Coordinates of C-alpha atoms in Angstrom, one line a residue:
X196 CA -3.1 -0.9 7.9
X197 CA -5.8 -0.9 10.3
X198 CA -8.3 0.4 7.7
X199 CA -8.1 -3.5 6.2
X200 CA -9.0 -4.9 9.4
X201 CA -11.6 -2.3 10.1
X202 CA -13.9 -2.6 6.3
X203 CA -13.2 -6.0 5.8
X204 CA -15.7 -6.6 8.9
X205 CA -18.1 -4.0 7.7
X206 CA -18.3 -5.0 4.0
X207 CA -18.3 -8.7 4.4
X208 CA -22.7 -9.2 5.3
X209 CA -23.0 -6.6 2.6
X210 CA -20.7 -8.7 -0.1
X211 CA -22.3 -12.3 1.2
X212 CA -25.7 -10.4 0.6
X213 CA -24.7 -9.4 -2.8
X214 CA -23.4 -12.9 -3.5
X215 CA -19.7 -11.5 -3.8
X216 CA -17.2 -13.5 -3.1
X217 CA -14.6 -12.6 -0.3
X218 CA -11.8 -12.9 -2.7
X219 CA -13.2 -10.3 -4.2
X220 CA -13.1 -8.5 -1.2
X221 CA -9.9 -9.1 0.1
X222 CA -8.6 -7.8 -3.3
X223 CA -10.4 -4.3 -3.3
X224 CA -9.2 -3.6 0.7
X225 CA -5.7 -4.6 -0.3
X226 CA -6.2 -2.2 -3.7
X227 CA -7.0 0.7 -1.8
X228 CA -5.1 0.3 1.7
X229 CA -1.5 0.8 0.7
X230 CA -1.9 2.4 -2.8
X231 CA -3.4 5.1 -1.5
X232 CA -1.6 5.5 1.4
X233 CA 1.5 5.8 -0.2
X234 CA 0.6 8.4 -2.2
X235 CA -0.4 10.7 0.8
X236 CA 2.7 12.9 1.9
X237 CA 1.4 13.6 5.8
X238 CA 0.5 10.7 7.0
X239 CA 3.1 7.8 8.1
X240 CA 3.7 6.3 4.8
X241 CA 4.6 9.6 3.6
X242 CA 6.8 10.7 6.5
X243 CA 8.6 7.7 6.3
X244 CA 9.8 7.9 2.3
X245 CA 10.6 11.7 3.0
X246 CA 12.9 11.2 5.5
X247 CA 14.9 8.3 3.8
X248 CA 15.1 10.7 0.6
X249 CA 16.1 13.8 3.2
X250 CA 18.9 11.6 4.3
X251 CA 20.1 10.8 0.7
X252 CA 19.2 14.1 -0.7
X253 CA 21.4 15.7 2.5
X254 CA 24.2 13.7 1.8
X255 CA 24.6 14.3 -1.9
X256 CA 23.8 17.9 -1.6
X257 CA 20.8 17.7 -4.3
X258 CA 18.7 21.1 -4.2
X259 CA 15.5 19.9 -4.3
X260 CA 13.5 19.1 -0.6
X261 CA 12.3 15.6 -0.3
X262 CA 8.6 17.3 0.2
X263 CA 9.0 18.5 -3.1
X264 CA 10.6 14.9 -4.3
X265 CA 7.8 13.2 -3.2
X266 CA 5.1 15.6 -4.0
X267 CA 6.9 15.1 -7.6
X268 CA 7.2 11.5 -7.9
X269 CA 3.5 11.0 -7.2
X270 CA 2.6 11.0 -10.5
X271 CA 5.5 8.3 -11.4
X272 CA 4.1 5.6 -9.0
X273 CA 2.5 4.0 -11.5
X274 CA 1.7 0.6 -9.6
X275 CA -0.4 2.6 -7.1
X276 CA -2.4 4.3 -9.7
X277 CA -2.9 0.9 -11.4
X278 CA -4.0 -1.0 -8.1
X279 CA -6.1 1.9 -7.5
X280 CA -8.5 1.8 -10.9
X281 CA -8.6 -1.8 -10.9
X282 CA -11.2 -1.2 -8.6
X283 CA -13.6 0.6 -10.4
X284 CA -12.5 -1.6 -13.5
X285 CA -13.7 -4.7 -12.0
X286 CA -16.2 -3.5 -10.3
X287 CA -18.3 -1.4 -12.9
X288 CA -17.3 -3.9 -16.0
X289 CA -16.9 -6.9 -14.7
X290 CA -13.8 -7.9 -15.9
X291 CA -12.3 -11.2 -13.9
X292 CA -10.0 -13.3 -14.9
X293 CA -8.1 -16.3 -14.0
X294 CA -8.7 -17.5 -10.6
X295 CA -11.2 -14.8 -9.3
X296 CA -13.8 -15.4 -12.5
X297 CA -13.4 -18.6 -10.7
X298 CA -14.6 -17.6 -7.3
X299 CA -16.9 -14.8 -8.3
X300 CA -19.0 -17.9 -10.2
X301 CA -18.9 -20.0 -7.5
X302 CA -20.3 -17.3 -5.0
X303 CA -23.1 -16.7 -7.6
X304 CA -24.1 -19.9 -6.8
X305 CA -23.8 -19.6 -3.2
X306 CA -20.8 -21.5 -2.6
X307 CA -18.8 -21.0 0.7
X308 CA -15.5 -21.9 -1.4
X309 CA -12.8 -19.3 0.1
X310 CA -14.3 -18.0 3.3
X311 CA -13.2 -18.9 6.9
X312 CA -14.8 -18.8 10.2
X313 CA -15.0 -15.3 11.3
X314 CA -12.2 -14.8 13.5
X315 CA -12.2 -11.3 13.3
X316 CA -15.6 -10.5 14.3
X317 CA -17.0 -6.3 14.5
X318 CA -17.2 -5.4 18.5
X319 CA -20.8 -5.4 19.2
X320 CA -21.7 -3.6 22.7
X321 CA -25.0 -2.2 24.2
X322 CA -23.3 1.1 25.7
X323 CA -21.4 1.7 22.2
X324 CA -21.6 5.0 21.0
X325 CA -21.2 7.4 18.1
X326 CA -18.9 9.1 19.9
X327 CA -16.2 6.0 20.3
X328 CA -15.8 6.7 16.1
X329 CA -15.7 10.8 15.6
X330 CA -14.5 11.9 18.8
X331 CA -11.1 10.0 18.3
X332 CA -10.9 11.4 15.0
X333 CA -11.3 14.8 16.1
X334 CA -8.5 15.1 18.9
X335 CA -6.3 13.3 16.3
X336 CA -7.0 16.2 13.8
X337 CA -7.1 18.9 16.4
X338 CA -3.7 17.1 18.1
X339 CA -2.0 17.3 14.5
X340 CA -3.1 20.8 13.6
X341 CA -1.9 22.0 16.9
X342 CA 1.5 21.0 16.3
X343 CA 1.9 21.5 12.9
X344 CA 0.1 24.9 11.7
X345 CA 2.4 26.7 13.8
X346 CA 5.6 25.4 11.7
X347 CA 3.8 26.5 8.6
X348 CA 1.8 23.7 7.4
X349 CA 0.2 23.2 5.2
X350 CA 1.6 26.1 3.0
X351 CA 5.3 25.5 4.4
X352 CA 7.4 22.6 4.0
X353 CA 7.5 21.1 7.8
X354 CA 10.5 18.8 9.2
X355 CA 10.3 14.8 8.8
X356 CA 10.9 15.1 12.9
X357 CA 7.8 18.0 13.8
X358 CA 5.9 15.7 11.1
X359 CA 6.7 12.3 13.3
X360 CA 6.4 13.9 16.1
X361 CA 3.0 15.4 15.7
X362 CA 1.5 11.9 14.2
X363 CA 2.8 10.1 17.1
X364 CA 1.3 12.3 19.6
X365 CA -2.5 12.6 17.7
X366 CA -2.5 8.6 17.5
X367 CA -1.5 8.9 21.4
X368 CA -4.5 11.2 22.2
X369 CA -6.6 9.3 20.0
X370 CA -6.3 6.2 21.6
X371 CA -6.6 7.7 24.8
X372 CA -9.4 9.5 24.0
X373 CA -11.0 5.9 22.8
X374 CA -10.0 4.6 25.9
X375 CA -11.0 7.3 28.3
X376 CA -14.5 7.1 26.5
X377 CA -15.2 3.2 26.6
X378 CA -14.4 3.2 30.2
X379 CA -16.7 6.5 31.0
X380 CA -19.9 4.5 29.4
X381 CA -19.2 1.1 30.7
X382 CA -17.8 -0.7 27.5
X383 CA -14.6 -1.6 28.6
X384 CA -12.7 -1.5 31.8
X385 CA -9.5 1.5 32.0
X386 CA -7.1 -1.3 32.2
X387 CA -8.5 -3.5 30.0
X388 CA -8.5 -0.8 28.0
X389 CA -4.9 -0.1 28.5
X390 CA -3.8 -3.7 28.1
X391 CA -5.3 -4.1 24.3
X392 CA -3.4 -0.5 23.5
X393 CA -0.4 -2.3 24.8
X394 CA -1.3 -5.8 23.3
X395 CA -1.3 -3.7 19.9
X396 CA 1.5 -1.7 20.4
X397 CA 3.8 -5.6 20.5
X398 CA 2.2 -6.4 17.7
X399 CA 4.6 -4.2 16.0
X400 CA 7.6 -5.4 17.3
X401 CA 8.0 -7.8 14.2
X402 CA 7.7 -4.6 11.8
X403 CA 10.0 -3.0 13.7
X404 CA 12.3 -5.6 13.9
X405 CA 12.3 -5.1 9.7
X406 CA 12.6 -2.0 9.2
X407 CA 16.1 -2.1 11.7
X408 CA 17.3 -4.9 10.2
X409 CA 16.9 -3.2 6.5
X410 CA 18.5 -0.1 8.1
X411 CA 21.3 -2.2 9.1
X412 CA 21.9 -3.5 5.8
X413 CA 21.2 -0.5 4.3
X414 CA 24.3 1.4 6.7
X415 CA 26.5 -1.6 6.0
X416 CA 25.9 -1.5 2.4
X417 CA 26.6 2.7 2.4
X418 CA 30.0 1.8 5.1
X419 CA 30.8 -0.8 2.2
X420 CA 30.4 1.9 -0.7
X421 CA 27.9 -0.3 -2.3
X422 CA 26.2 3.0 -3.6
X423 CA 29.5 4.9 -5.0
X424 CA 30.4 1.7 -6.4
X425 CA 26.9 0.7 -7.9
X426 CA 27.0 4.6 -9.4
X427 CA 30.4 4.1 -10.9
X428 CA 29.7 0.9 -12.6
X429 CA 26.4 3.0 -14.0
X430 CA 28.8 5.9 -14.9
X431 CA 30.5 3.2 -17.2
X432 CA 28.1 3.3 -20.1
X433 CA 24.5 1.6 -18.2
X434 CA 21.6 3.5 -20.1
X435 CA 20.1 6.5 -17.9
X436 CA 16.5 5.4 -18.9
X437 CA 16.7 2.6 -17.7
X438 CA 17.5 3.1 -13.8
X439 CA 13.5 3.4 -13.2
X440 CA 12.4 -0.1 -15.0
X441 CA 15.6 -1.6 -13.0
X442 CA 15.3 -0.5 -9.9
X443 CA 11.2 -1.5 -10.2
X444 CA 12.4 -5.0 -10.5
X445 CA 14.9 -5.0 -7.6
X446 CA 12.6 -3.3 -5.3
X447 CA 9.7 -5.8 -6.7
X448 CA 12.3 -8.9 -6.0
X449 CA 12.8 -7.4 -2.4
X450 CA 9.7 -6.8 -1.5
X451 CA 8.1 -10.4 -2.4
X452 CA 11.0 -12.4 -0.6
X453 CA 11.1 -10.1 2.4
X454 CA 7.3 -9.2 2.9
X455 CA 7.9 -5.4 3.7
X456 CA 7.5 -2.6 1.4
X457 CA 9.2 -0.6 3.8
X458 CA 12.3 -2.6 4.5
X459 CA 12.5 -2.7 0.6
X460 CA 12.7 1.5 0.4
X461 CA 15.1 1.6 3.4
X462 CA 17.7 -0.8 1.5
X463 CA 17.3 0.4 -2.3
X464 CA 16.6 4.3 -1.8
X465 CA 20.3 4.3 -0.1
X466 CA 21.4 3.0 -3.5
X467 CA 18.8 4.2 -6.3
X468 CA 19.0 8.0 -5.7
X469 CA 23.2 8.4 -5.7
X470 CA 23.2 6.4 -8.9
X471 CA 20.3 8.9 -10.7
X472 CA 22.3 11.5 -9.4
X473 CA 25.5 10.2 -10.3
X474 CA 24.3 9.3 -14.4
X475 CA 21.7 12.3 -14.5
X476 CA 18.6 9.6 -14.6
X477 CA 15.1 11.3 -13.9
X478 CA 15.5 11.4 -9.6
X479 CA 11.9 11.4 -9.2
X480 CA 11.0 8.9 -11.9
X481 CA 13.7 6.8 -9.9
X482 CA 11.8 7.6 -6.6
X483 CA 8.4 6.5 -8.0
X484 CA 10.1 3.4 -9.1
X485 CA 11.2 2.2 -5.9
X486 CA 7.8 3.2 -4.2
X487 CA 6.4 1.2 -6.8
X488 CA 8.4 -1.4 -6.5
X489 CA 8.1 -2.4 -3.1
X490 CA 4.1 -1.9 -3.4
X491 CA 4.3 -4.5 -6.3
X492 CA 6.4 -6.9 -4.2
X493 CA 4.4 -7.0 -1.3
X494 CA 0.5 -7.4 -3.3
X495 CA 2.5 -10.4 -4.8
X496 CA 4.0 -11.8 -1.5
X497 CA 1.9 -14.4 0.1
X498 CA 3.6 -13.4 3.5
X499 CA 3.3 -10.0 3.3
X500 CA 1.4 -8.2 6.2
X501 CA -1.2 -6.4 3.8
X502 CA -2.1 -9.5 2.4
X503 CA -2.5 -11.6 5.9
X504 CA -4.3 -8.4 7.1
X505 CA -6.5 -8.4 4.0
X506 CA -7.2 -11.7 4.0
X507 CA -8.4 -11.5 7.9
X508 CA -10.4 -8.6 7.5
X509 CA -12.7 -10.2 4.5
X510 CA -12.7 -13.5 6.3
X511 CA -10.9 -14.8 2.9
X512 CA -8.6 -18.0 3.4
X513 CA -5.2 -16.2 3.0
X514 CA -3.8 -18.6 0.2
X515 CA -7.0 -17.9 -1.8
X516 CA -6.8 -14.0 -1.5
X517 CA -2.9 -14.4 -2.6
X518 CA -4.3 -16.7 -5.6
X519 CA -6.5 -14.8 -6.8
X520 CA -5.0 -11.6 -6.5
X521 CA -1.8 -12.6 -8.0
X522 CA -2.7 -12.3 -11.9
X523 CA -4.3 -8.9 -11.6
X524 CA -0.9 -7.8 -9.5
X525 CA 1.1 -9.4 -12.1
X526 CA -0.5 -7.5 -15.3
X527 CA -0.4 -4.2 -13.5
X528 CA 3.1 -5.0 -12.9
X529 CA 3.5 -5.5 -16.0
X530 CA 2.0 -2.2 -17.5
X531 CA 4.2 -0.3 -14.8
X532 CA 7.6 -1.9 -16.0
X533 CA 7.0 -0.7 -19.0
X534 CA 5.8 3.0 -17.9
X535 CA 8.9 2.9 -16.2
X536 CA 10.9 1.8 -19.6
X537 CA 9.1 4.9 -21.1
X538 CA 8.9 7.2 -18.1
X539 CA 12.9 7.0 -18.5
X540 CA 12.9 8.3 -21.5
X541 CA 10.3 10.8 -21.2
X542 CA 9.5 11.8 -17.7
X543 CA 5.9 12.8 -18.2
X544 CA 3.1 12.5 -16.1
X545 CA 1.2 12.0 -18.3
X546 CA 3.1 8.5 -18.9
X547 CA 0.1 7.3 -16.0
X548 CA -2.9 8.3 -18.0
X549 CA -1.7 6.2 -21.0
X550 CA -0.7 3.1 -18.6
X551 CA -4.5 3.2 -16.9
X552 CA -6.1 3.2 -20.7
X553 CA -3.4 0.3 -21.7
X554 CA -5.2 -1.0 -18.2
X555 CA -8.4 -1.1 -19.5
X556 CA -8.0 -2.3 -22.9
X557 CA -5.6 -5.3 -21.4
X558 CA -8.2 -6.3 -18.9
X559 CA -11.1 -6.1 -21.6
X560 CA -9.1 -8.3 -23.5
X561 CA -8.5 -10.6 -20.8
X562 CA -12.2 -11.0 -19.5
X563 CA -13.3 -11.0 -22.7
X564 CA -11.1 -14.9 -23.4
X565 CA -11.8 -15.6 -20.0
X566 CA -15.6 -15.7 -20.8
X567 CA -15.0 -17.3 -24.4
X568 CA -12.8 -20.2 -22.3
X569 CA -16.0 -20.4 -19.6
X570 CA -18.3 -20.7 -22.2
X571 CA -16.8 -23.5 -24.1
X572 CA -15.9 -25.6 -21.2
X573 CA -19.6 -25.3 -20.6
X574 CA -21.2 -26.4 -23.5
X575 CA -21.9 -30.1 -23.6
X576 CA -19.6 -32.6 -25.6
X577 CA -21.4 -33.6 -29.1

């Protein structure tokens, strides 16, 4: 999630030039921070969901490897895909609704409606260098490849614990390298340096603190039989097809009330994948569900983290950014549930190529009353 707090700061002279409004910006880094990364198998997003399906897929004895799951339910995370070509959508065609036409007219004309006071300002130094951005980036690549290529990857499957391993050490050697380089030219002091690495590293506790607590209920839940008796109940005549669109809701209900996407997977993947196995639903539509699922909860959730961090980065009040993101999270919500009703059925890809045209033509219908509205309210009264 640091990429939110790291373009929000570099985009936001560039949008207030443009006369964009930082709603508009909060919205496009939240589009493009977790959506994307969740659909990236090496990175930690993607370590993460592959070792909660490993454990299920381990304990039920499924012959598929959760690389392959999650290579395979890619396609069926429809939520990300949508988040992702909104993007483009609005930005290319102009097509705001609700709340955000709302602040997009008002920073036409200038208005500071939305913004805060900086608090996150970029870190501005006379010693800076080029090297403080690439150099970082290259032990972290070279630290990765070094551990990794010899187990295979990326033409081999590699283990969830090389994979965690090997992240954890390049961010180490990154951030060491970062430190090691902003003391050499002056910028920063070793320990000063030291102290913000540890300052950051606390700031974590609280996600931490989550994702134990969802593993807790998640082991209780298992200890209880929650999943043997949730797959038994499905056994008794619940519709296969319709596992995905269900357990899109639950992990959208989750997510929104807890604020985690992560604690959501680590409490409904436990219970989702041994009742698609137990019924014969599509497992990796199932998987995509849940992913999308939690991704839907937490671009509704005014408390979740991705939406405080958006918020910060673009300098956006953070009840604003939740406002006016909330209808465009809502109708891509919407679109997914029902890929998911379908996807149940069929279990096609191509299921998200359909969902992103429904996109468009849903949105152009949308901006297109928005306008008509705007227009009327802004003739005068005869």
């Amino acid at each position: 999630m640091t990429t939110t707090l790291i373009a929000g700061p570099v985009f936001r002279p560039l949008f207030d030039k443009l006369k964009v409004s930082r709603q508009k910006l909060a919205f496009i880094i939240d589009s493009t921070a977790s959506p994307v990364a969740i659909l990236i198998p090496f990175i930690g997003w993607g370590v993460y969901i592959m070792s909660l399906i490993q454990k299920e897929f381990t304990a039920l004895e499924v012959g598929m490897s959760e690389w392959d799951a999650f290579i395979g339910a890619i396609p069926y995370q429809f939520y990300a895909f949508l988040a992702i070509a909104i993007v483009p959508i609005l930005s290319f065609f102009k097509l705001d609704f609700g709340p955000m036409a709302h602040a997009e007219r008002l920073a036409k004309q200038g208005s500071d409606f939305g913004k805060v006071q900086d608090s996150l300002n970029v870190f501005e130094h006379k010693n800076a260098k080029t090297s403080f951005v690439w150099a970082p980036l290259l032990v972290m690549l070279i630290v990765l490849c070094s551990i990794l290529i010899p187990h295979g990857f990326p033409f081999q499957q590699v283990s969830g614990s090389t994979f965690r391993a090997g992240l954890s050490s390049a961010y180490f050697f990154a951030a060491m390298t970062l430190i090691g380089l902003m003391a050499l030219y002056g910028v920063r002091k070793l320990s000063d340096g030291i102290q913000v690495y540890l300052k950051g590293m606390s700031n974590m506790m609280s996600v931490a603190v989550i994702l134990i607590l969802a593993w807790a209920l998640s082991s209780v839940g298992k200890e209880l039989g929650a999943a043997a008796y949730i797959a038994q109940q499905a056994q008794a005549g619940f519709p296969y097809w319709l596992v995905p669109a269900v357990a899109f809701l639950l992990a959208g209900i989750i997510s929104f009330a807890t604020g985690s996407s992560w604690g959501t997977f680590a409490i409904l993947m436990p219970l989702v994948i041994p009742t698609a196995f137990a019924i014969d639903a599509p497992m990796l539509v199932c998987i995509g569900a849940v992913l999308s699922g939690g991704l839907f909860g937490d671009h509704c959730s005014p408390i979740s983290e991705t939406t405080i961090l958006s918020s910060t980065g673009a300098g956006c009040d953070q009840y604003e950014h939740f406002r006016t993101q909330l209808p465009y999270a809502l109708v891509n919500g919407g679109i997914a549930l029902i890929s998911f009703v379908v996807s149940g059925v069929l279990a096609s890809p191509l299921v998200v190529l359909v969902a992103i045209i429904v996109q468009i033509a849903v949105y152009l219908v949308l901006s297109k009353r928005q306008s008509t509205s705007g227009s009327l309210e802004s003739q005068p009264a005869s």
